[in-house]
């Protein structure tokens, strides 16, 4: 697999191999099974970036659960107020155990907005499972109990994450070269 990828005249260097990502997903599946297998949770998959992670994770969860998709658009350099819902949860979340399935948590703005909405909709609890987590830039109030891999605060693509719609299909994770 290529060590470097060039997209839109930007150079990205390989950061995490597919095997490393797969091991992290397996470990998350084990932890989620341990904590939620008797709670019939609703898995809220955040589009678009989480689609590959969700497909890999959810197929390793062998217990009753519901799946719903949401989409929220954030505008660069803005705060929570500038997030726009494109697809809201289409399920009754009243008294349900909810797990938000995120590809990456950076500042946490998106996550906090989703969490607020889920609680407003009457959920019993709302946890987050994010594959990638940038702890150095995180400013959210919610504790991230389920994450796959911590990464440095640099822009990454691959395994669902994109730059201008490109790079989502890369099986490894690539980091923008400085
Ligand atoms: P936050 O609201 O700052 O936590 O950012 C969350 C969202 O921004 C993610 O769901 C991604 O869509 C996007 N994002 C954050 N960091 C990256 C990155 O390094 N690459 C691609 N998308 C990112």
Coordinates of N, CA and C and ligand atoms in Angstrom, one line a residue:
X1 N 0.8 -1.2 0.0 CA 0.0 0.0 0.0 C 0.9 1.3 0.0
X2 N 0.4 2.3 -0.7 CA 1.3 3.5 -0.9 C 1.6 4.1 0.4
X3 N 2.8 4.6 0.5 CA 3.2 5.3 1.8 C 2.7 6.8 1.7
X4 N 2.6 7.3 0.4 CA 2.2 8.7 0.2 C 1.0 8.7 -0.7
X5 N 0.1 9.6 -0.5 CA -1.1 9.8 -1.4 C -1.2 11.3 -1.7
X6 N -1.4 11.6 -3.0 CA -1.6 13.1 -3.3 C -3.0 13.3 -3.7
X7 N -3.7 14.2 -3.1 CA -5.1 14.6 -3.4 C -5.2 16.1 -3.4
X8 N -5.7 16.6 -4.5 CA -5.9 18.1 -4.7 C -4.6 18.8 -4.3
X9 N -3.5 18.3 -4.8 CA -2.2 18.9 -4.6 C -1.7 18.9 -3.2
X10 N -2.4 18.1 -2.3 CA -1.9 18.0 -0.9 C -1.3 16.6 -0.8
X11 N -0.3 16.6 0.0 CA 0.4 15.3 0.2 C 0.1 14.7 1.6
X12 N -0.3 13.4 1.6 CA -0.7 12.8 2.8 C 0.3 11.6 3.0
X13 N 0.7 11.3 4.2 CA 1.6 10.2 4.6 C 0.8 9.2 5.4
X14 N 1.1 7.9 5.2 CA 0.4 6.9 5.9 C 0.7 6.9 7.4
X15 N -0.4 6.9 8.2 CA -0.3 7.0 9.6 C -0.6 5.7 10.3
X16 N -1.7 5.0 9.9 CA -2.1 3.8 10.5 C -2.5 2.8 9.4
X17 N -2.0 1.6 9.6 CA -2.2 0.5 8.6 C -3.6 -0.1 8.9
X18 N -4.2 -0.8 7.9 CA -5.5 -1.4 8.0 C -5.6 -2.4 9.2
X19 N -4.5 -3.1 9.4 CA -4.5 -4.1 10.5 C -4.6 -3.4 11.9
X20 N -4.0 -2.3 12.0 CA -4.0 -1.5 13.3 C -5.4 -1.0 13.5
X21 N -6.1 -0.6 12.4 CA -7.4 0.0 12.5 C -8.4 -1.2 12.9
X22 N -8.2 -2.3 12.2 CA -9.1 -3.5 12.4 C -9.0 -4.0 13.9
X23 N -7.8 -4.0 14.4 CA -7.6 -4.4 15.8 C -8.3 -3.5 16.8
X24 N -8.2 -2.2 16.5 CA -8.9 -1.2 17.3 C -10.4 -1.4 17.2
X25 N -11.0 -1.6 16.1 CA -12.4 -1.8 15.9 C -12.8 -3.1 16.7
X26 N -12.0 -4.2 16.6 CA -12.3 -5.4 17.3 C -12.4 -5.2 18.8
X27 N -11.4 -4.4 19.3 CA -11.4 -4.1 20.7 C -12.6 -3.3 21.2
X28 N -13.0 -2.3 20.3 CA -14.2 -1.5 20.6 C -15.4 -2.4 20.7
X29 N -15.5 -3.3 19.7 CA -16.7 -4.2 19.6 C -16.8 -5.0 20.9
X30 N -15.6 -5.5 21.4 CA -15.6 -6.3 22.7 C -16.1 -5.4 23.8
X31 N -15.6 -4.2 23.9 CA -16.0 -3.4 25.1 C -17.5 -3.0 25.0
X32 N -17.9 -2.7 23.8 CA -19.4 -2.3 23.6 C -20.2 -3.6 24.0
X33 N -19.8 -4.7 23.5 CA -20.6 -6.0 23.8 C -20.6 -6.2 25.3
X34 N -19.5 -6.0 26.0 CA -19.4 -6.2 27.5 C -20.4 -5.2 28.2
X35 N -20.5 -4.0 27.7 CA -21.3 -3.0 28.4 C -22.8 -2.8 28.0
X36 N -23.1 -3.3 26.7 CA -24.4 -2.9 26.2 C -25.2 -4.1 25.7
X37 N -24.7 -5.3 25.8 CA -25.3 -6.5 25.1 C -26.7 -6.8 25.7
X38 N -27.0 -6.3 26.9 CA -28.4 -6.5 27.5 C -29.2 -5.3 27.5
X39 N -28.8 -4.3 26.7 CA -29.5 -3.0 26.8 C -30.2 -2.6 25.5
X40 N -30.2 -3.4 24.5 CA -30.9 -3.1 23.2 C -30.7 -1.7 22.8
X41 N -29.4 -1.3 22.6 CA -29.2 0.1 22.3 C -29.6 0.5 20.9
X42 N -29.7 1.8 20.7 CA -29.9 2.4 19.4 C -28.5 2.9 19.0
X43 N -28.0 2.4 17.8 CA -26.7 2.9 17.3 C -27.0 4.0 16.3
X44 N -26.5 5.2 16.7 CA -26.8 6.4 15.8 C -25.5 6.6 15.0
X45 N -25.6 6.3 13.7 CA -24.4 6.4 12.9 C -24.3 7.8 12.2
X46 N -23.2 8.5 12.5 CA -23.1 9.8 12.0 C -22.5 9.8 10.5
X47 N -23.3 10.2 9.6 CA -22.9 10.2 8.2 C -22.2 11.5 7.9
X48 N -21.3 11.6 6.9 CA -21.0 10.4 6.0 C -19.8 9.6 6.5
X49 N -18.9 10.3 7.3 CA -17.6 9.7 7.5 C -17.6 8.4 8.3
X50 N -18.7 8.1 9.0 CA -18.6 6.9 9.9 C -19.1 5.6 9.1
X51 N -19.4 5.7 7.8 CA -20.0 4.6 7.2 C -19.2 3.3 7.1
X52 N -17.9 3.5 7.0 CA -17.0 2.3 6.9 C -16.8 1.7 8.3
X53 N -16.5 2.6 9.2 CA -16.3 2.2 10.6 C -17.6 1.5 11.1
X54 N -18.7 2.1 10.9 CA -20.0 1.5 11.4 C -20.2 0.1 10.7
X55 N -19.9 0.0 9.5 CA -20.1 -1.3 8.8 C -19.2 -2.4 9.4
X56 N -18.0 -2.0 9.7 CA -17.1 -3.0 10.4 C -17.5 -3.3 11.8
X57 N -17.8 -2.3 12.6 CA -18.1 -2.4 14.0 C -19.4 -3.2 14.2
X58 N -20.5 -2.7 13.5 CA -21.8 -3.3 13.7 C -21.9 -4.8 13.4
X59 N -21.1 -5.2 12.4 CA -21.1 -6.6 12.1 C -20.4 -7.5 13.1
X60 N -19.7 -6.9 14.1 CA -19.1 -7.6 15.2 C -19.9 -7.6 16.5
X61 N -21.1 -6.9 16.4 CA -21.9 -6.8 17.6 C -23.1 -7.9 17.4
X62 N -23.0 -8.9 18.2 CA -23.9 -10.0 18.1 C -25.0 -10.0 19.2
X63 N -25.7 -8.9 19.3 CA -26.8 -8.8 20.3 C -27.9 -7.9 19.7
X64 N -29.1 -7.9 20.3 CA -30.2 -7.0 19.7 C -29.8 -5.5 19.7
X65 N -30.0 -4.9 18.6 CA -29.8 -3.4 18.6 C -30.6 -2.8 17.4
X66 N -30.8 -1.5 17.5 CA -31.4 -0.8 16.3 C -30.3 0.1 15.7
X67 N -30.5 0.4 14.5 CA -29.5 1.3 13.8 C -30.3 2.4 13.1
X68 N -29.8 3.7 13.4 CA -30.4 4.8 12.7 C -29.3 5.7 12.2
X69 N -29.5 6.5 11.2 CA -28.5 7.3 10.6 C -28.8 8.8 10.8
X70 N -27.8 9.6 11.1 CA -28.0 11.0 11.2 C -26.9 11.7 10.4
X71 N -27.2 13.0 10.1 CA -26.2 13.8 9.3 C -26.3 15.2 9.8
X72 N -25.1 15.7 10.1 CA -25.0 17.1 10.7 C -23.9 17.8 10.0
X73 N -24.1 19.0 9.5 CA -23.1 19.7 8.8 C -22.5 20.8 9.7
X74 N -21.1 20.8 9.7 CA -20.5 21.9 10.5 C -19.7 22.8 9.6
X75 N -19.6 24.1 9.9 CA -18.9 25.0 9.1 C -17.6 25.3 9.7
X76 N -16.5 25.2 9.0 CA -15.1 25.4 9.5 C -15.0 26.6 10.3
X77 N -14.3 26.5 11.4 CA -14.0 27.7 12.2 C -15.1 28.3 13.0
X78 N -16.2 27.5 13.0 CA -17.4 28.0 13.8 C -17.7 27.2 15.0
X79 N -18.7 27.6 15.8 CA -19.0 26.9 17.0 C -20.3 26.1 16.8
X80 N -20.7 25.5 17.9 CA -21.9 24.7 17.9 C -23.1 25.3 17.3
X81 N -23.3 26.6 17.5 CA -24.4 27.3 16.9 C -24.5 27.2 15.4
X82 N -23.4 26.9 14.8 CA -23.4 26.9 13.3 C -23.4 25.5 12.7
X83 N -24.0 24.6 13.5 CA -24.2 23.2 13.0 C -25.6 23.1 12.5
X84 N -25.7 22.5 11.3 CA -27.0 22.4 10.7 C -27.4 20.9 10.5
X85 N -28.6 20.5 11.0 CA -29.0 19.1 10.9 C -29.5 18.9 9.5
X86 N -28.9 17.9 8.8 CA -29.4 17.5 7.5 C -30.2 16.2 7.5
X87 N -30.0 15.4 8.5 CA -30.8 14.2 8.7 C -30.9 14.0 10.3
X88 N -32.1 14.1 10.8 CA -32.3 14.0 12.2 C -32.6 12.5 12.6
X89 N -32.5 12.1 13.8 CA -32.8 10.7 14.2 C -34.2 10.4 13.8
X90 N -34.5 9.3 13.1 CA -35.8 8.9 12.6 C -36.5 7.9 13.5
X91 N -36.0 7.8 14.7 CA -36.5 6.7 15.6 C -36.9 7.4 16.9
X92 N -37.9 6.8 17.6 CA -38.3 7.3 18.9 C -37.2 6.9 19.9
X93 N -36.5 7.9 20.5 CA -35.4 7.6 21.4 C -35.8 7.6 22.9
X94 N -37.1 7.8 23.1 CA -37.6 7.9 24.5 C -37.2 6.6 25.3
X95 N -36.5 6.8 26.4 CA -36.1 5.8 27.3 C -35.2 4.7 26.6
X96 N -34.5 5.1 25.6 CA -33.6 4.2 24.9 C -32.1 4.5 25.3
X97 N -31.3 3.4 25.3 CA -29.9 3.6 25.5 C -29.3 3.9 24.1
X98 N -28.6 5.0 24.0 CA -28.1 5.4 22.7 C -26.6 5.4 22.6
X99 N -26.1 5.0 21.5 CA -24.6 5.1 21.3 C -24.4 5.8 20.0
X100 N -23.7 6.9 20.0 CA -23.4 7.7 18.8 C -22.1 7.0 18.2
X101 N -22.2 6.7 16.9 CA -21.1 6.1 16.2 C -20.4 7.1 15.4
X102 N -19.2 7.6 15.8 CA -18.5 8.7 15.1 C -17.2 8.1 14.5
X103 N -16.8 8.7 13.4 CA -15.5 8.4 12.8 C -14.4 9.0 13.6
X104 N -14.6 10.3 13.9 CA -13.5 11.1 14.5 C -14.1 12.2 15.4
X105 N -13.5 12.3 16.6 CA -13.9 13.5 17.5 C -12.7 14.4 17.5
X106 N -12.9 15.6 17.1 CA -11.8 16.6 17.1 C -12.1 17.6 18.2
X107 N -12.8 18.7 18.0 CA -13.1 19.7 19.0 C -14.2 19.2 19.9
X108 N -15.1 18.3 19.4 CA -16.2 17.8 20.1 C -17.5 18.6 19.9
X109 N -17.4 19.6 19.1 CA -18.6 20.5 18.8 C -19.8 19.6 18.2
X110 N -19.4 18.9 17.2 CA -20.4 18.1 16.5 C -21.1 17.1 17.5
X111 N -20.2 16.4 18.3 CA -20.6 15.4 19.2 C -21.6 16.0 20.3
X112 N -21.2 17.2 20.8 CA -22.0 17.8 21.9 C -23.4 18.2 21.3
X113 N -23.5 18.7 20.1 CA -24.8 19.0 19.5 C -25.6 17.8 19.3
X114 N -25.0 16.7 18.9 CA -25.8 15.4 18.7 C -26.2 14.9 20.1
X115 N -25.3 15.0 21.1 CA -25.7 14.5 22.4 C -26.9 15.3 23.0
X116 N -26.8 16.6 22.8 CA -27.9 17.5 23.3 C -29.2 17.1 22.7
X117 N -29.2 16.8 21.4 CA -30.5 16.5 20.7 C -31.0 15.1 21.2
X118 N -30.1 14.2 21.4 CA -30.5 12.8 21.8 C -31.1 12.9 23.2
X119 N -30.5 13.7 24.1 CA -31.1 13.8 25.4 C -32.4 14.5 25.4
X120 N -32.5 15.6 24.5 CA -33.8 16.3 24.3 C -34.9 15.3 23.9
X121 N -34.5 14.3 23.1 CA -35.5 13.4 22.6 C -35.9 12.3 23.6
X122 N -35.3 12.4 24.8 CA -35.8 11.6 25.9 C -35.0 10.3 26.1
X123 N -33.8 10.2 25.6 CA -33.0 9.0 25.7 C -32.6 8.8 27.2
X124 N -32.5 7.5 27.6 CA -32.1 7.2 28.9 C -30.6 7.5 29.2
X125 N -29.8 7.2 28.2 CA -28.4 7.5 28.3 C -27.9 7.7 26.8
X126 N -26.7 8.4 26.7 CA -26.2 8.6 25.4 C -24.6 8.6 25.5
X127 N -24.1 7.5 25.0 CA -22.6 7.4 25.0 C -22.1 7.6 23.6
X128 N -20.8 7.7 23.5 CA -20.2 7.9 22.1 C -19.1 6.8 21.9
X129 N -19.1 6.3 20.7 CA -18.0 5.3 20.3 C -17.4 6.0 19.1
X130 N -16.2 6.5 19.2 CA -15.5 7.1 18.1 C -14.2 6.3 17.8
X131 N -14.0 6.1 16.5 CA -12.8 5.3 16.1 C -11.6 6.1 16.4
X132 N -11.5 7.3 15.9 CA -10.4 8.2 16.1 C -10.7 9.3 17.0
X133 N -9.8 9.7 17.9 CA -10.0 10.7 18.9 C -8.7 11.6 18.9
X134 N -9.0 12.9 18.8 CA -7.9 13.9 19.0 C -8.0 14.6 20.4
X135 N -7.4 14.0 21.4 CA -7.5 14.5 22.7 C -7.0 15.9 22.9
X136 N -6.0 16.3 22.2 CA -5.4 17.6 22.4 C -6.3 18.8 21.9
X137 N -7.2 18.5 21.0 CA -8.1 19.6 20.6 C -9.5 19.4 21.1
X138 N -9.8 18.3 21.9 CA -11.1 18.1 22.4 C -11.5 19.1 23.5
X139 N -12.7 19.7 23.3 CA -13.2 20.7 24.3 C -14.6 20.3 24.8
X140 N -15.0 19.1 24.5 CA -16.4 18.7 24.8 C -16.5 18.4 26.3
X141 N -17.8 18.4 26.8 CA -18.0 18.1 28.2 C -18.2 16.6 28.4
X142 N -18.5 15.9 27.4 CA -18.8 14.4 27.5 C -17.5 13.6 27.6
X143 N -17.4 12.7 28.5 CA -16.2 11.9 28.6 C -16.3 10.8 27.5
X144 N -15.2 10.7 26.8 CA -15.1 9.7 25.6 C -14.7 8.4 26.2
X145 N -15.6 7.5 26.5 CA -15.3 6.2 27.1 C -14.9 5.2 26.1
X146 N -15.5 5.3 24.9 CA -15.2 4.2 23.9 C -14.5 4.9 22.7
X147 N -13.2 4.7 22.5 CA -12.5 5.2 21.4 C -11.5 4.1 20.9
X148 N -11.2 4.2 19.6 CA -10.3 3.2 19.0 C -8.9 3.6 19.2
X149 N -8.5 4.7 18.6 CA -7.1 5.2 18.5 C -7.0 6.7 18.8
X150 N -6.1 7.1 19.6 CA -5.9 8.5 19.8 C -4.9 9.0 18.8
X151 N -5.1 10.1 18.2 CA -4.2 10.6 17.2 C -3.8 12.1 17.5
X152 N -2.7 12.6 16.9 CA -2.3 14.0 17.0 C -3.3 14.9 16.3
X153 N -3.3 16.2 16.7 CA -4.3 17.1 16.0 C -3.9 17.5 14.6
X154 N -3.8 16.6 13.7 CA -3.5 16.9 12.3 C -4.7 16.4 11.5
X155 N -4.8 16.9 10.3 CA -5.9 16.5 9.4 C -5.6 15.1 8.8
X156 N -6.6 14.2 8.9 CA -6.4 12.8 8.4 C -7.5 12.5 7.4
X157 N -7.1 11.5 6.5 CA -8.1 11.0 5.6 C -8.0 9.5 5.5
X158 N -9.0 8.8 4.9 CA -9.0 7.4 4.8 C -10.0 6.7 5.7
X159 N -10.3 5.5 5.4 CA -11.2 4.7 6.3 C -12.5 5.5 6.6
X160 N -13.0 6.1 5.5 CA -14.3 6.9 5.7 C -14.1 8.4 5.7
X161 N -12.9 8.8 6.1 CA -12.7 10.3 6.3 C -12.2 10.9 5.0
X162 N -12.6 12.1 4.7 CA -12.4 12.7 3.3 C -11.7 14.0 3.4
X163 N -11.2 14.4 2.2 CA -10.8 15.8 2.0 C -11.6 16.2 0.7
X164 N -12.5 17.1 0.8 CA -13.4 17.5 -0.3 C -14.0 16.3 -1.0
X165 N -14.5 15.4 -0.2 CA -15.2 14.2 -0.8 C -14.3 13.1 -1.3
X166 N -13.0 13.3 -1.2 CA -12.1 12.3 -1.7 C -11.3 11.6 -0.6
X167 N -10.9 10.4 -0.8 CA -10.1 9.6 0.1 C -10.8 8.7 1.1
X168 N -12.1 8.7 1.0 CA -12.9 7.9 2.0 C -12.6 6.4 1.8
X169 N -12.3 6.0 0.6 CA -12.2 4.6 0.3 C -10.8 4.0 0.6
X170 N -9.9 4.9 1.0 CA -8.5 4.4 1.4 C -8.6 3.5 2.6
X171 N -8.0 2.3 2.6 CA -8.2 1.3 3.7 C -7.3 1.7 4.9
X172 N -6.3 2.5 4.7 CA -5.4 3.0 5.8 C -5.8 4.4 6.1
X173 N -5.2 4.9 7.2 CA -5.4 6.3 7.6 C -4.1 7.1 7.2
X174 N -4.4 8.2 6.5 CA -3.3 9.1 6.0 C -3.3 10.5 6.7
X175 N -2.2 11.0 7.0 CA -2.1 12.3 7.7 C -1.5 13.4 6.7
X176 N -2.1 14.6 6.7 CA -1.6 15.7 5.9 C -0.2 16.0 6.3
X177 N 0.7 16.0 5.3 CA 2.1 16.3 5.6 C 2.2 17.8 5.9
X178 N 3.1 18.1 6.9 CA 3.3 19.5 7.2 C 4.3 20.2 6.3
Ligands
LIG1 P1 -15.5 18.2 15.7 O1 -16.9 18.8 15.7 O2 -14.5 19.3 15.7 O3 -15.3 17.2 16.8 O4 -15.3 17.5 14.3 C1 -16.0 16.4 14.0 C2 -16.2 16.2 12.5 O5 -15.3 17.0 11.7 C3 -16.0 14.8 12.2 O6 -17.2 14.1 12.3 C4 -15.4 14.9 10.8 O7 -16.5 14.9 9.8 C5 -14.7 16.2 10.7 N1 -13.3 16.1 11.0 C6 -12.6 16.4 12.1 N2 -11.3 16.1 12.0 C7 -11.1 15.6 10.8 C8 -10.0 15.1 10.0 O8 -8.8 15.1 10.5 N3 -10.2 14.6 8.8 C9 -11.5 14.6 8.2 N4 -12.6 15.1 8.9 C10 -12.4 15.6 10.1

